[in-house]
Each structure stands twice: as C-alpha cells, then as structure tokens.
mmCIF file of C-alpha atoms and ligand atoms in Angstrom:
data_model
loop_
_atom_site.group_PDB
_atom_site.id
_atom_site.type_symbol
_atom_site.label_atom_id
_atom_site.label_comp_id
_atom_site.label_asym_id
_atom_site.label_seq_id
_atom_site.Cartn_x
_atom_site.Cartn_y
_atom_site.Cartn_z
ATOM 1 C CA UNK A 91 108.026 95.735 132.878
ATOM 2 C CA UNK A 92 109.348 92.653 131.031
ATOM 3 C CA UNK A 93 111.825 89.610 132.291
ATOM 4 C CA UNK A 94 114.848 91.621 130.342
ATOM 5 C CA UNK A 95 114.076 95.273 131.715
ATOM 6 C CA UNK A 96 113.484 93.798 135.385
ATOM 7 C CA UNK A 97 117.044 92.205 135.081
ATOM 8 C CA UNK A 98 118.449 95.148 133.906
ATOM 9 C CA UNK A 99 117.506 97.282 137.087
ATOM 10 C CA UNK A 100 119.486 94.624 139.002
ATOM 11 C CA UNK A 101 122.867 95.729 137.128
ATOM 12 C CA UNK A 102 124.993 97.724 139.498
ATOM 13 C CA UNK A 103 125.574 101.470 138.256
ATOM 14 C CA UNK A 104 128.278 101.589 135.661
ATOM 15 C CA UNK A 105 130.368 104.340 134.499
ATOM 16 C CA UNK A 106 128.886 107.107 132.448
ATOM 17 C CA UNK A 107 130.884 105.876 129.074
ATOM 18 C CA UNK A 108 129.216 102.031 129.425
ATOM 19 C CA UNK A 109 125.754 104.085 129.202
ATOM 20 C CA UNK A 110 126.731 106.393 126.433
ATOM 21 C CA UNK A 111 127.644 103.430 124.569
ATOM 22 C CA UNK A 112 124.083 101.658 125.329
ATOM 23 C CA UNK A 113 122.400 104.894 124.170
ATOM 24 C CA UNK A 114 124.819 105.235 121.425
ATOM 25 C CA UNK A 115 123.745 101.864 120.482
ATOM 26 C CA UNK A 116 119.974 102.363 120.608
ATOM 27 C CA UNK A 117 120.447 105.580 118.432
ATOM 28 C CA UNK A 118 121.989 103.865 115.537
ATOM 29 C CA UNK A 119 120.424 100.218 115.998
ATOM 30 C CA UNK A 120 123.508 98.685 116.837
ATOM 31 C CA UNK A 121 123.135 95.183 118.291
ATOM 32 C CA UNK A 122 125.192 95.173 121.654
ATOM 33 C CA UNK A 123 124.597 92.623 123.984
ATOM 34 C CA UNK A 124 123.376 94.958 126.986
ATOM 35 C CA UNK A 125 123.856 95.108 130.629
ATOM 36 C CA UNK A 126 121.962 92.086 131.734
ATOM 37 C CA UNK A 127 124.335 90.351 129.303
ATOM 38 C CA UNK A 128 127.243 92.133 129.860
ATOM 39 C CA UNK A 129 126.865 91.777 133.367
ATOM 40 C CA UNK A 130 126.345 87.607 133.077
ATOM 41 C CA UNK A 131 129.981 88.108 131.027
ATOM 42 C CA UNK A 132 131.751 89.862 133.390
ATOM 43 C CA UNK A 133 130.857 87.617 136.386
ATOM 44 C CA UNK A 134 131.536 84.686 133.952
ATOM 45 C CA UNK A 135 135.166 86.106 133.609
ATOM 46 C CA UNK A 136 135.883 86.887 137.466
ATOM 47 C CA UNK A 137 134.848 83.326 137.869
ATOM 48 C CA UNK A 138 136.632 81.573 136.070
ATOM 49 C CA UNK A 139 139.754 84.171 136.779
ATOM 50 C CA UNK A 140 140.007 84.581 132.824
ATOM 51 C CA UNK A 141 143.625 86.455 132.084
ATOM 52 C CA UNK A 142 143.544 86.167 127.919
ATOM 53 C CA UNK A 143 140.395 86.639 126.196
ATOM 54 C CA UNK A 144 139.444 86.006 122.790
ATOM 55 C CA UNK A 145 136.236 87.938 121.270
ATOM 56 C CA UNK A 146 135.095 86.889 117.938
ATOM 57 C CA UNK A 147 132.423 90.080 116.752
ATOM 58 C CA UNK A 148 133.352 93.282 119.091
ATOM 59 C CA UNK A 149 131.091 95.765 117.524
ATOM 60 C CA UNK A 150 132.487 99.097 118.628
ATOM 61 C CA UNK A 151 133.742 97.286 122.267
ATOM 62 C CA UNK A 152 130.242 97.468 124.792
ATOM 63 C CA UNK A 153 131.587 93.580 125.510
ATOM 64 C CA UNK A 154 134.879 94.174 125.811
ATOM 65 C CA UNK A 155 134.605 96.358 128.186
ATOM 66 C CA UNK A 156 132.479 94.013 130.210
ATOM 67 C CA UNK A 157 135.669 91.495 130.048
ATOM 68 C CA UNK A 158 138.516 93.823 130.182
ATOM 69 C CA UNK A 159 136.865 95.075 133.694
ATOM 70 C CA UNK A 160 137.395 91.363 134.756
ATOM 71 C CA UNK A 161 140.898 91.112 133.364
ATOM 72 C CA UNK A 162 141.337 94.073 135.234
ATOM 73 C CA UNK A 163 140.745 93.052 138.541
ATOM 74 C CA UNK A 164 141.768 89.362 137.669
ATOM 75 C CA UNK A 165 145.249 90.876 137.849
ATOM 76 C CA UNK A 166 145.658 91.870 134.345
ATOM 77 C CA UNK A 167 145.982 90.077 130.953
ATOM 78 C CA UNK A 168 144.496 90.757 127.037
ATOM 79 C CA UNK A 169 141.400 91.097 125.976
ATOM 80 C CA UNK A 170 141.323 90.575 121.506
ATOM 81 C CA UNK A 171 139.171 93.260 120.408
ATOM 82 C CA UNK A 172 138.296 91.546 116.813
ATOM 83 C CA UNK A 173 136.378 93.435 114.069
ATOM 84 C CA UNK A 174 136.165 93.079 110.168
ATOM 85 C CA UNK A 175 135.358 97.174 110.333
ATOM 86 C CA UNK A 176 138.130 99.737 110.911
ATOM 87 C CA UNK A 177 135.495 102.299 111.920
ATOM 88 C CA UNK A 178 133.966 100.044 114.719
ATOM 89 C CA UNK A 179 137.812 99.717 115.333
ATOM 90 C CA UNK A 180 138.482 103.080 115.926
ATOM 91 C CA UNK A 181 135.374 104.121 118.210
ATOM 92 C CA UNK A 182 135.777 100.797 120.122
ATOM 93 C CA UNK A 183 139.776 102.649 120.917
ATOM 94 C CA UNK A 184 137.837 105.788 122.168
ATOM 95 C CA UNK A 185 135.451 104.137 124.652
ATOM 96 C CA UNK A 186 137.324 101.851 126.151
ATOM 97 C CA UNK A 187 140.337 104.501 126.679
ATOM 98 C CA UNK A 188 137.614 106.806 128.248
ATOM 99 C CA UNK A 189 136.762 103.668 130.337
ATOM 100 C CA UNK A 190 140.315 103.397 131.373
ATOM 101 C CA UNK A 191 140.900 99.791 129.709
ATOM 102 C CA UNK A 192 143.292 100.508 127.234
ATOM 103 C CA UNK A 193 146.095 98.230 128.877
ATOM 104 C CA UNK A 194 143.737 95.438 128.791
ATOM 105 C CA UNK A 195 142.873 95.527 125.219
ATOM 106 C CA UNK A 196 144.825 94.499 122.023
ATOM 107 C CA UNK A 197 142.605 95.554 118.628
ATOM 108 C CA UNK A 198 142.582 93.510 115.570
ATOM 109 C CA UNK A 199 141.037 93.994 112.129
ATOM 110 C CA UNK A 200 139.810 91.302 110.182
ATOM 111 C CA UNK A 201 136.983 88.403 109.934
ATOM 112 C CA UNK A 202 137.006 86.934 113.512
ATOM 113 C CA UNK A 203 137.389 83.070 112.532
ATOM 114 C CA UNK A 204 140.524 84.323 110.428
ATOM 115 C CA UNK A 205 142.132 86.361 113.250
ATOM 116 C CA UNK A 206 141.477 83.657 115.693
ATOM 117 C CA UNK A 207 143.259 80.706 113.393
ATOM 118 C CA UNK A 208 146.415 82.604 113.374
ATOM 119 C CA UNK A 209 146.531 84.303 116.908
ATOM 120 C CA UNK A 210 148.316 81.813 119.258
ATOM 121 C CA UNK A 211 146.296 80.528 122.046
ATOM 122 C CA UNK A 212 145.703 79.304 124.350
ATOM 123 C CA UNK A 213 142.634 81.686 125.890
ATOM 124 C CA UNK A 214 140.499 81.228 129.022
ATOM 125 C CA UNK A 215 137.555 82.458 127.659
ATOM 126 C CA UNK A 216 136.181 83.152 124.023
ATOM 127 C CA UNK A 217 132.972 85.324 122.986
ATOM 128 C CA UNK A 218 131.928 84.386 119.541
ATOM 129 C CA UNK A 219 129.370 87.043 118.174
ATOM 130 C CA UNK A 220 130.096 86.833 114.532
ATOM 131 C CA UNK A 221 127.435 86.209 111.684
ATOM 132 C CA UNK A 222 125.394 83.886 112.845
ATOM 133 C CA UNK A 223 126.178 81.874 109.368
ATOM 134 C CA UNK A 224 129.435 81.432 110.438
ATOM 135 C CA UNK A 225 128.857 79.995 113.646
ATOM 136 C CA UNK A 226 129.044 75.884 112.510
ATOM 137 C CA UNK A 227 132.531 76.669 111.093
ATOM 138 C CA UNK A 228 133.885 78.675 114.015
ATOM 139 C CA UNK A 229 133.571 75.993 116.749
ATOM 140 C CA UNK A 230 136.704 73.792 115.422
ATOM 141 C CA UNK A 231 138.593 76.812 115.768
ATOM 142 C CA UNK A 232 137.142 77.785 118.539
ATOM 143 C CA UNK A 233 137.789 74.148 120.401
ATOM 144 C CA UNK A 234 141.669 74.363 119.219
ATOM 145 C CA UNK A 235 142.308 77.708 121.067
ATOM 146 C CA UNK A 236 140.541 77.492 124.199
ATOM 147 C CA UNK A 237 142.210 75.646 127.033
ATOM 148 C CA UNK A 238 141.137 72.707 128.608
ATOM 149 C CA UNK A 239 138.600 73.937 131.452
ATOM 150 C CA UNK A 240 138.235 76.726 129.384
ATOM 151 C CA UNK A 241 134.841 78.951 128.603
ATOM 152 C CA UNK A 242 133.062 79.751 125.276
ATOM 153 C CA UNK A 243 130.078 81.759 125.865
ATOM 154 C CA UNK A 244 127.765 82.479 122.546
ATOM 155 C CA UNK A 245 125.536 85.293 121.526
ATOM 156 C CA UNK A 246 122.323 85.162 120.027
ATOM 157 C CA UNK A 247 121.393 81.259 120.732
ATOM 158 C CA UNK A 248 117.683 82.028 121.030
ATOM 159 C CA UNK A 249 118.043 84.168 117.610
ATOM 160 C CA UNK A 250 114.749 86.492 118.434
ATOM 161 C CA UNK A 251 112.755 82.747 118.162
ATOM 162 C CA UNK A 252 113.424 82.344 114.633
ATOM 163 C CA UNK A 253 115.078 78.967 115.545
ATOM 164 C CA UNK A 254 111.594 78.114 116.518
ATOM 165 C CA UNK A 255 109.541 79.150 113.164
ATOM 166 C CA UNK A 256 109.943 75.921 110.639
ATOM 167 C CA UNK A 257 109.440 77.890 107.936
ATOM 168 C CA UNK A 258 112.354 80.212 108.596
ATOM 169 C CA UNK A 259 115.403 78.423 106.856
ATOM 170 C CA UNK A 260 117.897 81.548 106.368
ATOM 171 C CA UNK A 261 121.314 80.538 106.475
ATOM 172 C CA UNK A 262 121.872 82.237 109.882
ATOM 173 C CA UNK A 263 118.605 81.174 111.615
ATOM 174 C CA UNK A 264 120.323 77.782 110.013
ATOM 175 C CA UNK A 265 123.551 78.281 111.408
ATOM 176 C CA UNK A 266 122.524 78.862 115.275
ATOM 177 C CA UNK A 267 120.469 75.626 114.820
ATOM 178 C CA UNK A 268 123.271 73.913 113.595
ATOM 179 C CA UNK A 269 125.908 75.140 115.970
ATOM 180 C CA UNK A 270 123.386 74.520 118.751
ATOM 181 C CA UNK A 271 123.301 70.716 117.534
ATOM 182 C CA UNK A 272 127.195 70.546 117.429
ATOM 183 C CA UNK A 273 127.949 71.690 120.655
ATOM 184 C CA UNK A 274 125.111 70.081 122.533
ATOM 185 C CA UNK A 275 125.783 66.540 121.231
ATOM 186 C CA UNK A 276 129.419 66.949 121.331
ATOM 187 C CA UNK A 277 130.621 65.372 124.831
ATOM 188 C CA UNK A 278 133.933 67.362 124.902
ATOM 189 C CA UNK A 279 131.585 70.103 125.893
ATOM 190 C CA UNK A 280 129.072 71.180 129.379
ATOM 191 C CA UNK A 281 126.829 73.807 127.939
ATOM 192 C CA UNK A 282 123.913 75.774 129.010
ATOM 193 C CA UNK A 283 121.856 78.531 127.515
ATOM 194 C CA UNK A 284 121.347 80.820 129.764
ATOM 195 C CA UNK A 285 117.996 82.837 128.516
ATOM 196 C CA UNK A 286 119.270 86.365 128.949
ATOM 197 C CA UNK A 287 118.363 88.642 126.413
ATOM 198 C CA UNK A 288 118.574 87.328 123.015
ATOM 199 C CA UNK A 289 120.369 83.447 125.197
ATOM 200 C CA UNK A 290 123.791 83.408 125.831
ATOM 201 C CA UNK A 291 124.961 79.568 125.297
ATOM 202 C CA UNK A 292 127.647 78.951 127.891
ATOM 203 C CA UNK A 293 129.972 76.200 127.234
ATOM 204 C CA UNK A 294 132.792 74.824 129.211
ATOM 205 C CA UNK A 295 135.537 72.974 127.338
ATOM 206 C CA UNK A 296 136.287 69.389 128.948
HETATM 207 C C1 DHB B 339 121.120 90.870 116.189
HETATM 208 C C2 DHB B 339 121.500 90.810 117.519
HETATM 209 C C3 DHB B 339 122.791 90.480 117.840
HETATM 210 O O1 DHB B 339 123.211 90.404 119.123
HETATM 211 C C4 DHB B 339 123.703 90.194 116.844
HETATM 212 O O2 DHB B 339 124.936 89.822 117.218
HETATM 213 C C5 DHB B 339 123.334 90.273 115.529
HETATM 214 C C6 DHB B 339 122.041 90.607 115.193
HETATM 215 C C7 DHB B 339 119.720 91.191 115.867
HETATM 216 O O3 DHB B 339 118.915 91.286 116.793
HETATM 217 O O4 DHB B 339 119.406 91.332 114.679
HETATM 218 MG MG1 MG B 340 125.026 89.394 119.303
#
C-alpha cells in the first residue's frame, strides 16, 4: 500500500453518492481531487468556520461537496460551483442534490478567473483548480476577493513532479512554478504545501 492509499483508509465512510462520484471519476479519467484531499478541504473549512466559498475549477462538484458539507454544518452559507462546461454543470446539479447540498450551492458557467472578477466578495475560503497555465494570473484576483484572514488552498502544487524535471518547460508545469514563486515570496501570504495527493498549497491571506 502507498502513502496516498494508506491515507485514504483513514477517511471516515461517506455517503454512497461521494463514492459513485470517485468511481465515476476513475471510469472516465476525470481528475478529482479524492478523499484524502477532500477530506484535508473539508476540515480546512470547519476550521476556519468558512460561510461563502469561492471554487475556481469544480469539475462535475466531488469538491464542492467536500465544502458545502462544511457550510452545512458551519450554519449555512454559498458554496460557487464554477465551470467553463455546461455538461460538468449539469451532473455537478445531480450529485450534489442526491447529496442533499443543493441549498448550499450556487452554479456558475464560465472561465473561473472571469466569474470570480465580477462576483462580489468577499469569501472565506477559495479553491483554485483551474488550468494550471492560468494559475500566475489568478492570484491578483484571487488576493482582491478573499478576506483578510482568509484561506486559498491550491490543487496540483506538486504537478505529478514535473515541477521537478528541468527539461519539462510546458506552460502549465511553468505556471505552478511560477505561482509557487509568487505566493511563497509574497509576505501578504502564510503558505504551506501540504503533500496530499497530487500537494495541496494552503495559503492564509494576512
Ligand atoms: C490533473 C490532475 C488535476 O487535479 C487537475 O486539476 C488537472 C490535471 C492530472 O493529473 O493530469
Ligand atoms: Mg486538480
């Protein structure tokens, strides 16, 4: 058994829709962020009492329902569901109503970075998932709509190790380097990336 399987036993039991999704995901190669993940997001969100949260890359809503379980017992608030595809959109709707979480969940269709720039903040927590090209330009918009003491937490920071292979200089192994660099020599920021799964960068905003 490896470091990420052995953390996934240590998830509690979840409902029987949050494991269709992960085998819905495995069957078409979908990229969700998994239990061990969405676990780390959910406790992320009870701690730090989130009410409104932002997601930037939603897929067809495994994360969201991670959060909008927090916001849920947090007392209630939104959770932006944010896709650029109105399929994704649409299954995301089914899930989480199976899940019971449609009250916590407002859906939008778009480009995330877009969305976010006109949606007013500000939020408690965002989740930025997007292409990983476009994660240098997100964090100014990012930084305006979170609130002081607020939480960004990033996908994909270890990128599979292609941040570590030299020769690899694709503009999205490019883009977590360079977004790495940003927000760890930017001193508005506390961050730490936390090596589950595929490293989640957590970031609190001074
Ligand atoms: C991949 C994984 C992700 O979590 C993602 O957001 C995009 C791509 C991948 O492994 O290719
Ligand atoms: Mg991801």
């Amino acid at each position: 058994m490896d470091v990420e399987q052995y953390l996934e036993t240590l998830v509690p039991k979840r409902p029987a829709e949050l494991a269709a999704m992960e085998q819905r995901a495995r069957a078409i190669r979908f990229p969700i962020i998994g239990p061990a993940a969405g676990h780390l997001c959910y406790l992320l969100a009870k701690l730090s009492a989130a009410r409104r949260i932002f997601e930037m890359g939603s897929g067809f809503g495994y994360s969201t329902a991670w959060f909008a379980r927090a916001v849920q017992e947090n007392g209630g608030g939104t959770v932006f569901h944010v896709v650029w595809d109105a399929t994704l959109s649409q299954e995301a709707r089914g899930h989480l109503g199976v899940l019971g979480l449609s009250d916590v969940v407002h859906y939008e269709v778009g480009e995330a970075v877009a969305v976010l720039r006109r949606t007013d903040g500000p939020f408690d927590l965002i989740f930025n998932d997007i292409e990983k090209e476009g994660y240098p330009a997100s964090l100014p918009v990012i930084a305006e709509k979170l609130r002081p003491g607020g939480l960004l937490v990033t996908d994909n920071m270890l990128w599979r190790g292609r941040i570590f292979d030299t020769a690899d200089r694709s503009t999205a192994t490019e883009g977590v380097r360079e977004f790495t660099r940003l927000i760890t020599s930017d001193p508005r920021w506390i961050s730490s990336l936390v090596p589950v799964r595929d490293g989640l960068l957590v970031a609190l905003r001074r």
